[in-house]
Amino acid sequence: MAPQIPEKQMAQVIEKTGGPVEFKEIPVPKPGPDEVLINIKYSGVCHTDLHAVNGDWPLPTKLPLVGGHEGAGEVVARGELVKDIEIGEYAGIKWINGSCLSCDFCQQTDEPLCPKATLSGYTVDGTFQQYAIGKAAHVARIPKDVDLAAVAPILCAGITVYKGLKESGARPGQTVAIVGAGGGLGSIACQYAKAMGLKVIGIDTGDDKKHAVTGQLGAKAFVDFATSKNVVKDVQAATEDGLGPHAVLLVAVNEKPFQQAAEYVRPRGTVVAIGLPAGAYLKAPVFESVIKQVCIKGSYVGNRKDTSEALQFFREGLIKAPYKTVGLSELQSVYDLMKEGKIVGRYVLDTSK
């Protein structure tokens, strides 16, 4: 029997750039021919969502806007062209809501680079609502034995850091430094790195984050950038031969780490920029970068195959995203904590509260 779909739902909406977010009733959307409607049970909160509120990226958002792009729930309706996903199955809405599937990039599995890609919670309404729309070809397929609250952060943070680790080229037994290791992206990156056979150096600040990163997240070393007298030397000293890590994953939310990484990565190492601090620039010393043959690259979100691989790591119990659940109505307080840098791990919103 088809599920009963209400006419109205609760959502967090921003009416103008800069916010505030307003918890209010809005209509439930109807899926188009190639879309599904998902009853969102849980949605993770990402730093990107705060950028969408503030409008501080060089990419305009739709307004009014329902943010969110880490939504996990149950398919309750589908368009007439959708044949490969059934009503009642679990699915997730991620950052890439849809793409053209026919351009050069889509044809070579680089659909995040599609010039016509739509972005959940940014250019189309996202998952901070009880019912959300996703293109059927792009929704994440979630097995029924998976905890929807626990998997929500994987739909952005997990896929993004897993893709970044693949882009780094680091191989099992090698060392990766994760900058911002105690945050939402970093805490998950530590686990994917460990699951992929990599040794982890966590870079962040604060005793809470140090204990989390070297404890449950399994990093072999931690460098506190706020108390260290020389971050470059301390990171290099944490590697077995003192030459520095084979790769650096930059998931920090401020600019300075993006300008240090090329100095402590080892020769022939790779620096992967993932975090997107507003207005930030990458900086590297030209002489050392050339002499050491350092590679500096960006890594965006994963494609559909990266998504299924990242979810499989999670399903096998190798990834446990640290998260705290609060009600959808409490989104503003989560943003406040985010602005103050007080979040360890991830916040997940329960859309029923």
Short mmCIF file of C-alpha atoms in Angstrom, two decimals:
data_model
loop_
_atom_site.label_atom_id
_atom_site.label_comp_id
_atom_site.label_asym_id
_atom_site.label_seq_id
_atom_site.Cartn_x
_atom_site.Cartn_y
_atom_site.Cartn_z
CA MET A 1 0.00 0.00 0.00
CA ALA A 2 1.34 3.44 -0.98
CA PRO A 3 2.33 5.61 1.99
CA GLN A 4 0.12 8.56 2.92
CA ILE A 5 1.85 11.78 1.87
CA PRO A 6 0.71 14.96 3.63
CA GLU A 7 0.07 18.26 1.84
CA LYS A 8 2.19 20.25 4.34
CA GLN A 9 5.45 19.64 6.21
CA MET A 10 7.88 21.35 8.58
CA ALA A 11 11.11 22.78 7.18
CA GLN A 12 13.96 25.16 7.97
CA VAL A 13 13.85 28.00 5.42
CA ILE A 14 16.03 31.04 4.76
CA GLU A 15 14.21 33.89 3.02
CA LYS A 16 17.24 36.12 2.48
CA THR A 17 21.03 35.81 2.36
CA GLY A 18 22.47 35.98 5.86
CA GLY A 19 19.47 34.27 7.42
CA PRO A 20 18.04 33.71 9.89
CA VAL A 21 16.70 30.22 9.33
CA GLU A 22 12.98 30.00 10.03
CA PHE A 23 11.29 26.79 11.18
CA LYS A 24 7.93 26.82 9.46
CA GLU A 25 5.30 24.90 7.52
CA ILE A 26 5.66 24.64 3.73
CA PRO A 27 4.03 22.50 1.00
CA VAL A 28 5.31 18.99 0.32
CA PRO A 29 6.88 18.99 -3.19
CA LYS A 30 5.82 16.58 -5.94
CA PRO A 31 8.43 14.58 -7.88
CA GLY A 32 8.97 15.17 -11.60
CA PRO A 33 9.10 12.32 -14.15
CA ASP A 34 12.73 11.37 -13.34
CA GLU A 35 12.62 12.18 -9.62
CA VAL A 36 11.79 10.53 -6.31
CA LEU A 37 10.24 12.00 -3.18
CA ILE A 38 12.03 10.90 -0.03
CA ASN A 39 10.55 11.13 3.46
CA ILE A 40 13.69 12.46 5.14
CA LYS A 41 14.12 10.90 8.58
CA TYR A 42 17.54 12.38 9.40
CA SER A 43 19.81 15.02 7.89
CA GLY A 44 23.41 15.81 8.75
CA VAL A 45 24.53 19.43 9.10
CA CYS A 46 27.60 20.43 7.08
CA HIS A 47 29.70 23.62 7.09
CA THR A 48 28.55 24.12 3.50
CA ASP A 49 25.03 24.69 4.85
CA LEU A 50 26.33 27.65 6.86
CA HIS A 51 28.01 29.04 3.73
CA ALA A 52 24.64 28.76 1.97
CA VAL A 53 23.00 30.80 4.74
CA ASN A 54 25.75 33.43 4.72
CA GLY A 55 26.02 33.59 0.91
CA ASP A 56 29.81 33.94 1.16
CA TRP A 57 30.70 31.65 -1.74
CA PRO A 58 31.02 32.98 -5.31
CA LEU A 59 27.98 30.93 -6.30
CA PRO A 60 24.45 32.28 -5.77
CA THR A 61 21.89 30.24 -3.85
CA LYS A 62 18.21 29.99 -4.69
CA LEU A 63 15.95 32.02 -2.42
CA PRO A 64 13.93 31.19 -0.45
CA LEU A 65 16.02 28.12 0.31
CA VAL A 66 15.69 24.91 2.29
CA GLY A 67 19.28 23.91 3.07
CA GLY A 68 20.80 20.50 3.76
CA HIS A 69 22.41 17.81 1.62
CA GLU A 70 22.93 14.81 3.91
CA GLY A 71 19.39 13.47 4.05
CA ALA A 72 18.54 9.82 4.64
CA GLY A 73 15.02 8.42 4.50
CA GLU A 74 12.44 6.35 2.67
CA VAL A 75 11.19 6.68 -0.91
CA VAL A 76 7.46 7.50 -0.77
CA ALA A 77 6.74 8.56 -4.38
CA ARG A 78 8.43 8.41 -7.77
CA GLY A 79 8.00 9.88 -11.24
CA GLU A 80 6.65 7.80 -14.11
CA LEU A 81 10.10 7.36 -15.70
CA VAL A 82 11.65 5.91 -12.55
CA LYS A 83 11.79 2.10 -12.70
CA ASP A 84 14.89 1.09 -10.73
CA ILE A 85 13.98 2.23 -7.23
CA GLU A 86 10.91 1.05 -5.36
CA ILE A 87 8.52 2.75 -2.95
CA GLY A 88 9.62 1.86 0.59
CA GLU A 89 13.33 1.55 -0.22
CA TYR A 90 15.86 3.61 1.73
CA ALA A 91 17.66 6.36 -0.16
CA GLY A 92 19.77 9.41 0.48
CA ILE A 93 19.97 12.89 -1.00
CA LYS A 94 23.51 14.20 -1.33
CA TRP A 95 25.18 17.41 -2.57
CA ILE A 96 24.84 16.53 -6.26
CA ASN A 97 21.07 16.39 -6.62
CA GLY A 98 21.17 15.84 -10.37
CA SER A 99 23.27 16.25 -13.51
CA CYS A 100 22.68 16.12 -17.27
CA LEU A 101 24.25 12.61 -17.66
CA SER A 102 25.24 13.46 -21.25
CA CYS A 103 28.10 16.01 -21.15
CA ASP A 104 31.81 15.14 -21.37
CA PHE A 105 32.15 15.07 -17.58
CA CYS A 106 29.06 12.96 -16.91
CA GLN A 107 30.16 10.46 -19.57
CA GLN A 108 33.50 9.94 -17.80
CA THR A 109 31.96 9.59 -14.30
CA ASP A 110 32.86 13.16 -13.32
CA GLU A 111 29.23 14.18 -12.87
CA PRO A 112 30.11 16.57 -9.99
CA LEU A 113 31.82 18.69 -12.70
CA CYS A 114 28.71 18.77 -14.91
CA PRO A 115 27.98 22.40 -15.85
CA LYS A 116 24.28 21.71 -15.33
CA ALA A 117 24.59 19.92 -11.99
CA THR A 118 22.01 20.90 -9.38
CA LEU A 119 23.15 21.21 -5.77
CA SER A 120 20.97 20.09 -2.86
CA GLY A 121 20.37 22.79 -0.29
CA TYR A 122 22.00 25.38 -2.53
CA THR A 123 20.60 25.66 -6.06
CA VAL A 124 17.62 23.40 -5.27
CA ASP A 125 15.86 22.80 -1.95
CA GLY A 126 17.63 20.29 0.27
CA THR A 127 17.07 18.03 3.24
CA PHE A 128 16.21 20.32 6.15
CA GLN A 129 12.60 19.36 5.55
CA GLN A 130 10.51 16.25 6.09
CA TYR A 131 10.02 15.47 2.38
CA ALA A 132 12.65 16.23 -0.25
CA ILE A 133 13.11 15.69 -3.99
CA GLY A 134 16.10 14.01 -5.65
CA LYS A 135 16.89 12.92 -9.19
CA ALA A 136 16.47 9.12 -9.16
CA ALA A 137 19.75 8.56 -11.03
CA HIS A 138 21.68 10.38 -8.30
CA VAL A 139 20.08 9.43 -4.99
CA ALA A 140 22.24 7.18 -2.84
CA ARG A 141 20.88 3.65 -2.50
CA ILE A 142 20.87 2.73 1.19
CA PRO A 143 20.35 -0.90 2.28
CA LYS A 144 17.46 -1.54 4.68
CA ASP A 145 19.79 -2.83 7.41
CA VAL A 146 21.51 0.56 7.74
CA ASP A 147 20.80 3.01 10.59
CA LEU A 148 19.53 6.17 8.84
CA ALA A 149 20.73 8.58 11.54
CA ALA A 150 24.23 7.10 11.54
CA VAL A 151 24.54 7.02 7.75
CA ALA A 152 23.39 10.63 7.16
CA PRO A 153 26.86 12.20 7.60
CA ILE A 154 28.34 9.69 5.15
CA LEU A 155 26.22 11.19 2.35
CA CYS A 156 28.44 14.28 2.18
CA ALA A 157 31.30 14.10 4.66
CA GLY A 158 32.00 10.41 4.07
CA ILE A 159 31.81 10.48 0.29
CA THR A 160 33.84 13.70 0.11
CA VAL A 161 36.77 12.54 2.24
CA TYR A 162 36.77 9.07 0.69
CA LYS A 163 37.04 10.69 -2.75
CA GLY A 164 39.84 12.96 -1.47
CA LEU A 165 41.81 10.00 -0.14
CA LYS A 166 41.46 8.26 -3.51
CA GLU A 167 42.62 11.44 -5.27
CA SER A 168 45.68 11.65 -3.00
CA GLY A 169 47.09 8.44 -4.42
CA ALA A 170 48.27 7.37 -0.94
CA ARG A 171 48.73 3.60 -0.72
CA PRO A 172 48.32 1.19 2.21
CA GLY A 173 51.14 1.60 4.73
CA GLN A 174 51.77 5.22 3.80
CA THR A 175 51.03 8.25 5.97
CA VAL A 176 48.38 10.93 5.47
CA ALA A 177 48.05 14.12 7.51
CA ILE A 178 44.46 15.24 8.02
CA VAL A 179 44.11 18.95 8.79
CA GLY A 180 40.92 19.59 10.73
CA ALA A 181 40.96 16.00 11.99
CA GLY A 182 38.55 16.60 14.88
CA GLY A 183 35.79 18.24 12.85
CA GLY A 184 32.89 16.77 10.91
CA LEU A 185 34.86 15.93 7.76
CA GLY A 186 38.11 15.18 9.56
CA SER A 187 36.67 12.73 12.08
CA ILE A 188 35.32 10.63 9.22
CA ALA A 189 38.44 11.06 7.08
CA CYS A 190 40.54 9.54 9.89
CA GLN A 191 38.42 6.39 9.79
CA TYR A 192 38.35 6.01 6.02
CA ALA A 193 42.12 6.48 5.95
CA LYS A 194 42.59 3.80 8.58
CA ALA A 195 40.16 1.46 6.79
CA MET A 196 42.17 1.98 3.58
CA GLY A 197 45.38 0.91 5.35
CA LEU A 198 46.86 4.38 5.84
CA LYS A 199 48.62 5.79 8.92
CA VAL A 200 47.06 9.05 10.15
CA ILE A 201 48.53 12.21 11.64
CA GLY A 202 45.71 14.39 12.97
CA ILE A 203 46.17 18.16 12.92
CA ASP A 204 43.71 20.27 14.92
CA THR A 205 43.53 22.04 18.27
CA GLY A 206 42.12 21.33 21.73
CA ASP A 207 42.34 18.48 24.21
CA ASP A 208 38.87 17.14 23.33
CA LYS A 209 39.84 16.80 19.71
CA LYS A 210 43.23 15.31 20.58
CA HIS A 211 41.62 12.59 22.70
CA ALA A 212 39.01 11.84 20.02
CA VAL A 213 41.51 11.77 17.14
CA THR A 214 44.15 9.61 18.83
CA GLY A 215 41.56 7.50 20.67
CA GLN A 216 38.43 6.30 18.92
CA LEU A 217 39.49 7.67 15.51
CA GLY A 218 42.77 5.78 15.56
CA ALA A 219 45.34 8.40 14.50
CA LYS A 220 48.93 7.50 15.36
CA ALA A 221 49.89 11.11 16.16
CA PHE A 222 48.31 14.50 16.82
CA VAL A 223 49.75 17.97 16.22
CA ASP A 224 48.01 20.89 17.95
CA PHE A 225 48.47 23.79 15.56
CA ALA A 226 47.61 26.36 18.27
CA THR A 227 50.24 25.23 20.78
CA SER A 228 52.92 23.96 18.40
CA LYS A 229 55.93 26.22 18.05
CA ASN A 230 56.65 24.86 14.57
CA VAL A 231 53.83 22.97 12.87
CA VAL A 232 55.95 22.03 9.84
CA LYS A 233 58.69 20.41 11.92
CA ASP A 234 56.21 18.72 14.28
CA VAL A 235 54.26 17.13 11.42
CA GLN A 236 57.42 15.90 9.74
CA ALA A 237 58.74 14.55 13.05
CA ALA A 238 55.56 12.50 13.44
CA THR A 239 56.46 10.44 10.35
CA GLU A 240 58.76 7.45 10.62
CA ASP A 241 61.58 8.86 8.48
CA GLY A 242 61.01 12.52 9.36
CA LEU A 243 60.38 13.47 5.73
CA GLY A 244 56.69 14.24 6.15
CA PRO A 245 53.44 12.53 5.16
CA HIS A 246 52.83 11.09 1.71
CA ALA A 247 49.60 13.07 1.45
CA VAL A 248 47.81 15.90 3.21
CA LEU A 249 44.03 16.24 3.30
CA LEU A 250 42.92 19.81 3.97
CA VAL A 251 39.44 19.76 5.49
CA ALA A 252 39.94 22.81 7.72
CA VAL A 253 37.56 25.77 7.67
CA ASN A 254 40.15 28.56 7.82
CA GLU A 255 42.84 29.67 5.41
CA LYS A 256 46.20 29.28 7.16
CA PRO A 257 46.54 25.46 6.90
CA PHE A 258 46.11 25.74 3.13
CA GLN A 259 49.27 27.82 3.07
CA GLN A 260 51.40 25.49 5.21
CA ALA A 261 50.73 22.03 3.83
CA ALA A 262 53.13 22.17 0.89
CA GLU A 263 55.95 22.86 3.34
CA TYR A 264 55.59 19.66 5.38
CA VAL A 265 54.39 17.14 2.79
CA ARG A 266 57.21 14.79 1.75
CA PRO A 267 58.91 14.92 -1.68
CA ARG A 268 56.54 13.62 -4.37
CA GLY A 269 53.72 14.03 -1.87
CA THR A 270 50.24 15.25 -2.68
CA VAL A 271 48.30 18.04 -1.01
CA VAL A 272 44.53 17.68 -1.49
CA ALA A 273 42.32 20.70 -0.81
CA ILE A 274 38.77 19.75 0.21
CA GLY A 275 37.59 22.36 2.74
CA LEU A 276 36.29 25.63 1.31
CA PRO A 277 37.08 28.57 3.63
CA ALA A 278 35.36 31.67 2.23
CA GLY A 279 37.73 33.87 0.22
CA ALA A 280 40.76 31.66 0.95
CA TYR A 281 43.77 31.14 -1.32
CA LEU A 282 46.23 28.29 -1.65
CA LYS A 283 49.86 29.30 -1.21
CA ALA A 284 53.04 27.29 -1.63
CA PRO A 285 56.74 28.12 -1.87
CA VAL A 286 57.66 27.71 -5.55
CA PHE A 287 61.27 26.57 -4.99
CA GLU A 288 60.42 23.80 -2.52
CA SER A 289 57.37 22.72 -4.50
CA VAL A 290 59.45 22.29 -7.65
CA ILE A 291 62.47 20.69 -6.00
CA LYS A 292 60.29 18.29 -3.98
CA GLN A 293 57.94 17.65 -6.95
CA VAL A 294 54.92 18.37 -4.78
CA CYS A 295 51.45 17.90 -6.26
CA ILE A 296 48.70 20.29 -5.13
CA LYS A 297 45.16 19.52 -6.23
CA GLY A 298 41.53 20.05 -5.37
CA SER A 299 39.03 17.27 -4.72
CA TYR A 300 35.31 17.90 -4.96
CA VAL A 301 32.52 15.53 -3.96
CA GLY A 302 32.44 11.92 -5.18
CA ASN A 303 30.60 10.45 -8.13
CA ARG A 304 27.93 7.75 -7.97
CA LYS A 305 30.50 4.94 -7.78
CA ASP A 306 32.42 6.71 -5.00
CA THR A 307 29.09 6.96 -3.18
CA SER A 308 28.38 3.23 -3.32
CA GLU A 309 31.97 2.41 -2.26
CA ALA A 310 31.88 4.86 0.66
CA LEU A 311 28.55 3.43 1.82
CA GLN A 312 29.95 -0.11 1.64
CA PHE A 313 32.80 0.80 4.01
CA PHE A 314 30.13 2.13 6.38
CA ARG A 315 27.90 -0.92 6.03
CA GLU A 316 30.82 -3.21 6.91
CA GLY A 317 31.23 -1.40 10.23
CA LEU A 318 34.54 0.25 9.36
CA ILE A 319 33.20 3.81 9.65
CA LYS A 320 31.37 5.16 12.67
CA ALA A 321 30.74 8.83 12.12
CA PRO A 322 30.69 10.50 15.57
CA TYR A 323 27.40 12.37 15.70
CA LYS A 324 24.85 13.89 18.05
CA THR A 325 21.14 13.95 17.22
CA VAL A 326 18.97 17.02 17.82
CA GLY A 327 15.61 18.08 16.42
CA LEU A 328 15.21 19.79 13.04
CA SER A 329 13.79 22.73 14.99
CA GLU A 330 17.20 23.27 16.63
CA LEU A 331 19.18 23.97 13.45
CA GLN A 332 20.02 27.57 14.41
CA SER A 333 21.70 26.43 17.64
CA VAL A 334 23.83 23.99 15.60
CA TYR A 335 24.91 26.87 13.34
CA ASP A 336 25.79 28.91 16.44
CA LEU A 337 28.05 26.12 17.72
CA MET A 338 29.58 25.80 14.26
CA LYS A 339 30.43 29.51 14.16
CA GLU A 340 32.16 29.15 17.54
CA GLY A 341 34.15 26.09 16.40
CA LYS A 342 32.70 23.99 19.22
CA ILE A 343 31.48 20.98 17.24
CA VAL A 344 33.30 17.67 17.60
CA GLY A 345 32.11 15.28 14.90
CA ARG A 346 28.74 15.88 13.26
CA TYR A 347 25.25 17.04 14.21
CA VAL A 348 22.32 15.10 12.75
CA LEU A 349 18.79 16.54 12.68
CA ASP A 350 15.77 14.36 13.47
CA THR A 351 13.03 15.73 11.20
CA SER A 352 10.27 14.50 13.52
CA LYS A 353 11.30 16.98 16.24
#
